Coordinates of C-alpha atoms in Angstrom, one line a residue:
M1 CA 11.3 19.1 22.0
S2 CA 12.9 19.9 18.7
V3 CA 11.2 20.4 15.4
L4 CA 12.6 17.0 14.2
D5 CA 11.5 15.3 17.2
Q6 CA 8.1 16.8 16.7
Y7 CA 7.9 15.4 13.3
F8 CA 9.2 11.9 14.4
S9 CA 6.3 12.0 17.0
L10 CA 3.6 12.9 14.4
L11 CA 4.9 10.0 12.2
T12 CA 4.7 7.3 14.9
E13 CA 1.5 8.4 16.7
G14 CA -0.5 7.6 13.6
Q15 CA -2.8 10.7 13.5
D16 CA -5.3 10.4 10.6
D17 CA -4.2 6.8 9.7
A18 CA -7.4 5.6 7.9
K19 CA -7.4 9.2 5.8
F20 CA -3.8 8.6 4.8
R21 CA -4.2 5.1 3.8
Q22 CA -7.4 5.8 1.8
R23 CA -5.7 8.4 -0.1
A24 CA -2.9 6.1 -1.1
Q25 CA -5.3 3.4 -1.9
D26 CA -7.6 5.7 -4.0
A27 CA -4.5 6.8 -5.9
F28 CA -3.5 3.3 -6.6
Q29 CA -6.8 2.4 -7.8
K30 CA -7.4 5.3 -10.1
L31 CA -4.1 4.7 -11.6
L32 CA -5.1 1.2 -12.6
Q33 CA -8.3 2.3 -13.8
V34 CA -6.9 5.2 -16.1
L35 CA -3.7 3.5 -17.5
P36 CA -5.3 1.6 -20.4
S37 CA -6.5 4.7 -21.7
K38 CA -3.3 6.5 -21.2
K39 CA -0.8 4.2 -22.7
D40 CA 1.2 6.9 -24.4
S41 CA 1.9 8.6 -20.9
W42 CA 4.7 6.2 -20.3
E43 CA 8.1 7.8 -20.9
Q44 CA 11.1 5.6 -22.2
G45 CA 13.6 5.4 -19.4
A46 CA 17.2 4.8 -19.2
E47 CA 18.9 1.4 -19.6
R48 CA 21.6 1.0 -16.7
G49 CA 23.3 -2.4 -17.0
T50 CA 20.8 -5.0 -15.7
R51 CA 18.0 -2.2 -15.2
I52 CA 15.5 -0.7 -17.4
D53 CA 13.2 2.0 -16.6
A54 CA 9.9 3.4 -17.7
K55 CA 8.4 6.7 -16.2
L56 CA 5.0 8.1 -15.7
R57 CA 4.2 11.6 -14.2
L58 CA 1.5 10.8 -11.7
G59 CA 0.0 14.4 -11.3
E60 CA -0.5 14.6 -15.0
V61 CA -2.0 11.0 -15.5
L62 CA -4.2 11.2 -12.6
D63 CA -5.3 14.8 -13.2
D64 CA -4.4 15.6 -9.6
K65 CA -2.8 19.1 -9.0
D66 CA -2.0 18.0 -5.2
M67 CA 0.6 15.5 -6.6
G68 CA 2.5 18.3 -8.4
D69 CA 5.6 17.0 -10.0
L70 CA 5.4 13.5 -8.5
V71 CA 6.9 10.7 -10.8
L72 CA 6.5 7.0 -10.9
T73 CA 9.2 4.8 -12.2
L74 CA 8.7 1.1 -13.2
S75 CA 12.1 -0.6 -13.4
L76 CA 12.7 -4.0 -14.6
E77 CA 15.8 -5.4 -12.8
R78 CA 16.9 -9.0 -13.6
G79 CA 18.0 -11.4 -10.7
H80 CA 16.4 -9.5 -8.0
M81 CA 13.3 -10.2 -5.8
S82 CA 9.8 -10.3 -7.5
H83 CA 9.1 -6.7 -6.7
Y84 CA 10.2 -4.0 -4.1
G85 CA 9.8 -0.2 -4.0
G86 CA 11.6 3.0 -2.7
F87 CA 11.0 6.8 -2.6
R88 CA 13.5 9.2 -3.7
Q89 CA 13.3 13.0 -2.9
K90 CA 15.5 14.3 -5.6
P91 CA 15.8 15.6 -8.5
E92 CA 12.1 15.2 -8.3
P93 CA 9.8 13.3 -5.7
T94 CA 9.6 9.7 -7.2
L95 CA 8.0 6.5 -6.3
E96 CA 10.4 3.9 -7.4
F97 CA 9.2 0.3 -8.1
F98 CA 11.3 -2.7 -9.3
V99 CA 10.1 -5.8 -10.9
D100 CA 12.0 -9.0 -11.8
P101 CA 11.2 -10.2 -15.2
E102 CA 10.5 -13.7 -14.1
S103 CA 7.6 -12.6 -12.1
L104 CA 6.0 -11.5 -15.4
G105 CA 6.4 -14.8 -16.8
M106 CA 9.6 -14.2 -18.9
K107 CA 12.2 -16.5 -19.8
S108 CA 15.8 -15.6 -18.9
W109 CA 16.7 -15.2 -22.7
Q110 CA 13.6 -12.9 -23.1
A111 CA 14.8 -10.7 -20.3
R112 CA 18.5 -10.6 -21.6
E113 CA 17.1 -9.4 -24.9
L114 CA 14.7 -6.7 -23.6
K115 CA 15.7 -3.1 -24.3
A116 CA 14.4 0.2 -23.0
D117 CA 12.2 0.7 -26.0
S118 CA 10.7 -2.7 -25.8
W119 CA 10.3 -2.5 -22.0
K120 CA 8.2 0.8 -22.8
K121 CA 6.2 -1.1 -25.2
L122 CA 5.5 -3.7 -22.6
V123 CA 4.4 -1.4 -19.8
Q124 CA 2.4 0.5 -22.4
E125 CA 0.3 -2.7 -23.1
K126 CA 0.5 -4.2 -19.7
G127 CA 1.1 -1.4 -17.2
S128 CA -2.0 -2.1 -14.9
E129 CA -1.2 -5.7 -14.8
I130 CA 2.3 -5.2 -14.0
L131 CA 1.4 -2.5 -11.5
R132 CA -1.0 -4.9 -9.7
K133 CA 1.9 -7.2 -8.8
I134 CA 3.1 -4.2 -6.7
G135 CA 0.0 -4.2 -4.6
T136 CA 0.3 -2.6 -1.2
T137 CA 4.1 -1.8 -1.8
F138 CA 2.6 1.3 -3.6
V139 CA 0.8 2.2 -0.4
H140 CA 4.1 2.0 1.7
E141 CA 6.0 4.3 -0.8
F142 CA 3.0 6.8 -1.3
V143 CA 2.8 7.2 2.6
H144 CA 6.5 8.1 2.4
Y145 CA 5.5 10.7 -0.3
M146 CA 2.7 12.1 2.0
D147 CA 4.9 12.3 4.9
W148 CA 7.5 14.2 2.8
K149 CA 4.9 16.7 1.6
R150 CA 3.5 17.4 5.1
M151 CA 6.8 18.0 6.6
G152 CA 7.6 20.6 4.0
S153 CA 11.0 22.3 4.1
R154 CA 12.4 20.1 7.0
A155 CA 11.6 16.8 5.0
G156 CA 15.1 16.6 3.7
D157 CA 16.5 16.6 7.4
V158 CA 14.1 13.9 8.5
F159 CA 14.8 11.6 5.6
T160 CA 18.4 12.2 5.7
K161 CA 18.6 11.3 9.6
T162 CA 16.7 8.3 9.0
A163 CA 19.0 7.2 6.2
D164 CA 22.2 8.0 8.1
S165 CA 21.3 6.0 11.2
Q166 CA 20.8 3.0 8.9
R167 CA 24.0 3.2 6.9
S168 CA 26.4 3.4 10.2
S169 CA 29.5 1.2 9.8
D170 CA 29.6 0.6 13.4
K171 CA 26.4 -1.7 13.3
D172 CA 25.9 -5.1 12.1
E173 CA 23.0 -6.3 9.7
Y174 CA 20.6 -7.0 12.9
E175 CA 21.2 -3.6 14.2
R176 CA 20.6 -1.9 11.0
N177 CA 17.3 -3.8 10.6
I178 CA 16.3 -2.8 14.1
D179 CA 17.1 0.9 13.2
Y180 CA 15.3 0.5 10.0
H181 CA 12.1 -0.9 11.4
N182 CA 12.1 1.6 14.4
S183 CA 12.8 4.7 12.2
P184 CA 9.6 6.9 12.3
L185 CA 9.3 7.0 8.6
E186 CA 9.5 3.4 8.1
F187 CA 7.4 2.6 11.3
N188 CA 4.7 4.6 9.8
A189 CA 4.9 3.1 6.2
F190 CA 5.2 -0.6 7.2
F191 CA 2.1 -0.2 9.5
Q192 CA 0.0 1.5 6.9
E193 CA 1.2 -1.1 4.4
G194 CA 0.1 -4.1 6.6
I195 CA -3.2 -2.7 7.4
A196 CA -3.7 -1.9 3.8
N197 CA -2.7 -5.4 2.9
L198 CA -5.6 -6.6 5.4
E199 CA -8.0 -4.3 3.9
A200 CA -7.2 -5.4 0.3
Y201 CA -7.6 -9.2 1.4
L202 CA -11.0 -8.4 2.8
K203 CA -12.2 -6.4 -0.2
G204 CA -11.4 -9.4 -2.3
L205 CA -13.5 -11.6 -0.7
P206 CA -17.3 -12.4 -1.6
P207 CA -19.4 -9.6 0.4
D208 CA -21.3 -12.3 2.2
Q209 CA -17.9 -13.6 3.7
R210 CA -16.2 -10.3 4.6
M211 CA -17.7 -9.8 8.0
K212 CA -17.3 -13.3 9.3
T213 CA -13.7 -13.5 7.9
A214 CA -12.9 -10.0 9.4
E215 CA -14.1 -11.4 13.0
K216 CA -11.8 -14.4 12.4
L217 CA -8.8 -12.6 11.6
L218 CA -9.1 -9.3 13.9
G219 CA -10.7 -11.0 16.8
K220 CA -13.6 -9.7 19.1
S221 CA -11.5 -6.6 20.5
P222 CA -8.5 -4.6 19.7
D223 CA -6.5 -6.5 22.5
E224 CA -7.3 -9.8 20.7
F225 CA -6.2 -8.4 17.5
Y226 CA -2.8 -7.1 18.8
R227 CA -2.3 -10.5 20.6
R228 CA -2.8 -12.3 17.2
V229 CA -0.4 -10.0 15.3
K230 CA 2.2 -10.3 17.9
A231 CA 1.7 -14.2 17.7
A232 CA 2.0 -14.3 13.9
A233 CA 5.2 -12.2 14.0
E234 CA 6.8 -14.4 16.5
E235 CA 5.9 -17.4 14.3
R236 CA 7.0 -15.5 11.2
S237 CA 3.6 -16.4 9.7
S238 CA 1.9 -12.9 9.2
D239 CA 0.1 -12.5 5.8
F240 CA -0.2 -8.7 6.3
F241 CA 3.0 -7.2 8.1
K242 CA 6.4 -7.7 6.3
A243 CA 8.7 -10.2 8.0
G244 CA 10.5 -8.7 11.0
F245 CA 8.6 -5.4 11.2
V246 CA 6.6 -6.3 14.2
S247 CA 9.2 -8.3 16.0
N248 CA 11.9 -5.9 15.5
L249 CA 10.0 -3.0 17.2
M250 CA 11.5 -1.6 20.5
S251 CA 9.3 -1.2 23.5
K252 CA 8.5 2.4 23.0
N253 CA 7.4 1.6 19.5
Q254 CA 5.5 -1.5 20.7
A255 CA 3.3 0.8 22.8
K256 CA 2.6 3.0 19.8
F257 CA 2.1 0.0 17.6
K258 CA -0.5 -1.6 20.1
K259 CA -2.4 1.9 20.2
R260 CA -2.5 2.1 16.2
I261 CA -3.7 -1.5 16.0
A262 CA -6.5 -0.7 18.3
Q263 CA -7.4 2.2 16.1
A264 CA -7.0 0.0 13.0
W265 CA -9.3 -2.6 14.5
N266 CA -11.9 0.1 15.0
D267 CA -11.5 1.6 11.5
V268 CA -11.6 -2.0 9.8
M269 CA -14.4 -3.5 11.8
G270 CA -16.4 -0.2 11.7
A271 CA -16.2 -0.2 7.7
E272 CA -17.1 -3.8 7.5
K273 CA -20.2 -3.4 9.8
S274 CA -21.2 -0.4 7.6
A275 CA -20.8 -2.3 4.6
Q276 CA -22.8 -5.3 6.0
S277 CA -25.6 -3.0 7.2
T278 CA -25.7 -1.5 3.7
R279 CA -25.8 -4.9 2.1
G280 CA -28.6 -5.9 4.5
G281 CA -30.6 -2.8 3.7
Q282 CA -30.3 -3.4 -0.1
A283 CA -31.2 -7.0 0.4
A284 CA -34.4 -5.9 2.3
D285 CA -35.3 -3.4 -0.4
K286 CA -34.9 -6.0 -3.1
T287 CA -37.1 -8.4 -1.3
K288 CA -39.7 -5.7 -0.7
A289 CA -39.7 -4.9 -4.4
I290 CA -40.1 -8.5 -5.2
D291 CA -43.0 -8.8 -2.9
R292 CA -44.6 -5.8 -4.4
L293 CA -44.1 -7.2 -8.0
K294 CA -45.6 -10.5 -6.9
A295 CA -48.7 -8.8 -5.3
A296 CA -49.1 -6.6 -8.4
N297 CA -49.0 -9.8 -10.7
A298 CA -51.6 -11.4 -8.3
R299 CA -54.0 -8.5 -8.6
A300 CA -53.6 -8.4 -12.3
K301 CA -54.3 -12.1 -12.4
Q302 CA -57.5 -11.7 -10.4
K303 CA -59.0 -9.1 -12.5
G304 CA -58.3 -11.1 -15.6
T305 CA -60.2 -14.0 -14.1
G306 CA -63.0 -11.9 -12.5

């Protein structure tokens, strides 16, 4: 097996899925928390036709040396989809996110009049709010960054081979989409993004509804979860995985996808059961404390009337 094939296998087998996903989710949540106090960290970006950029050095903002010179760019792109992302290796590793002004509630005339300096002021004031719209797209691109880091000096070869296979002029759009979703880099990132979507949805529910909803969505076993995901993909009705990803997987990757779905079921259900147990313990402790307080009050009352 060649070195590149070893890396491709590493990406599709999903080793340490939960750890990688948590790292991406933690980085995003920390970014949302610290941005309001670091508004001046945004750098004014370039204005390129219908695009305006604002730039943030993540390692500095998050005080995370492991991120080194990682950069985040937030671009306003008129007349595009509400938001999407990308990862660029050169000249510096960059997480790129593009937001349509209409998704920010702007009118077309407001977007036309916006310049690079006013875009910088906008993200300084509403950076966290705008980034929230990116949601788990951040996880997808951050997974690309972590894959790029762990592959070291061979990362360029892996990313280039992936890009070349998707740009072939001998293939139609359908074939390119198949290649795109089955490429090891995208297979890994789309899978992690989908499960992160599911986890974010569950975390947004009231605590007493989370376990019941998890059981409803994931079923009683990994096989049931896999069947539900496949059925949703065929109906194009998945709330968690991007359209086309699951249905475009070829047989080899379908087997790997099923294996990773089983691990995700264990990860998610395990986390929800643990959280439910913790909540139950806290509720029991609260009940005991209330009972002790009632007993103490009763004793005090007895002494007062004795």
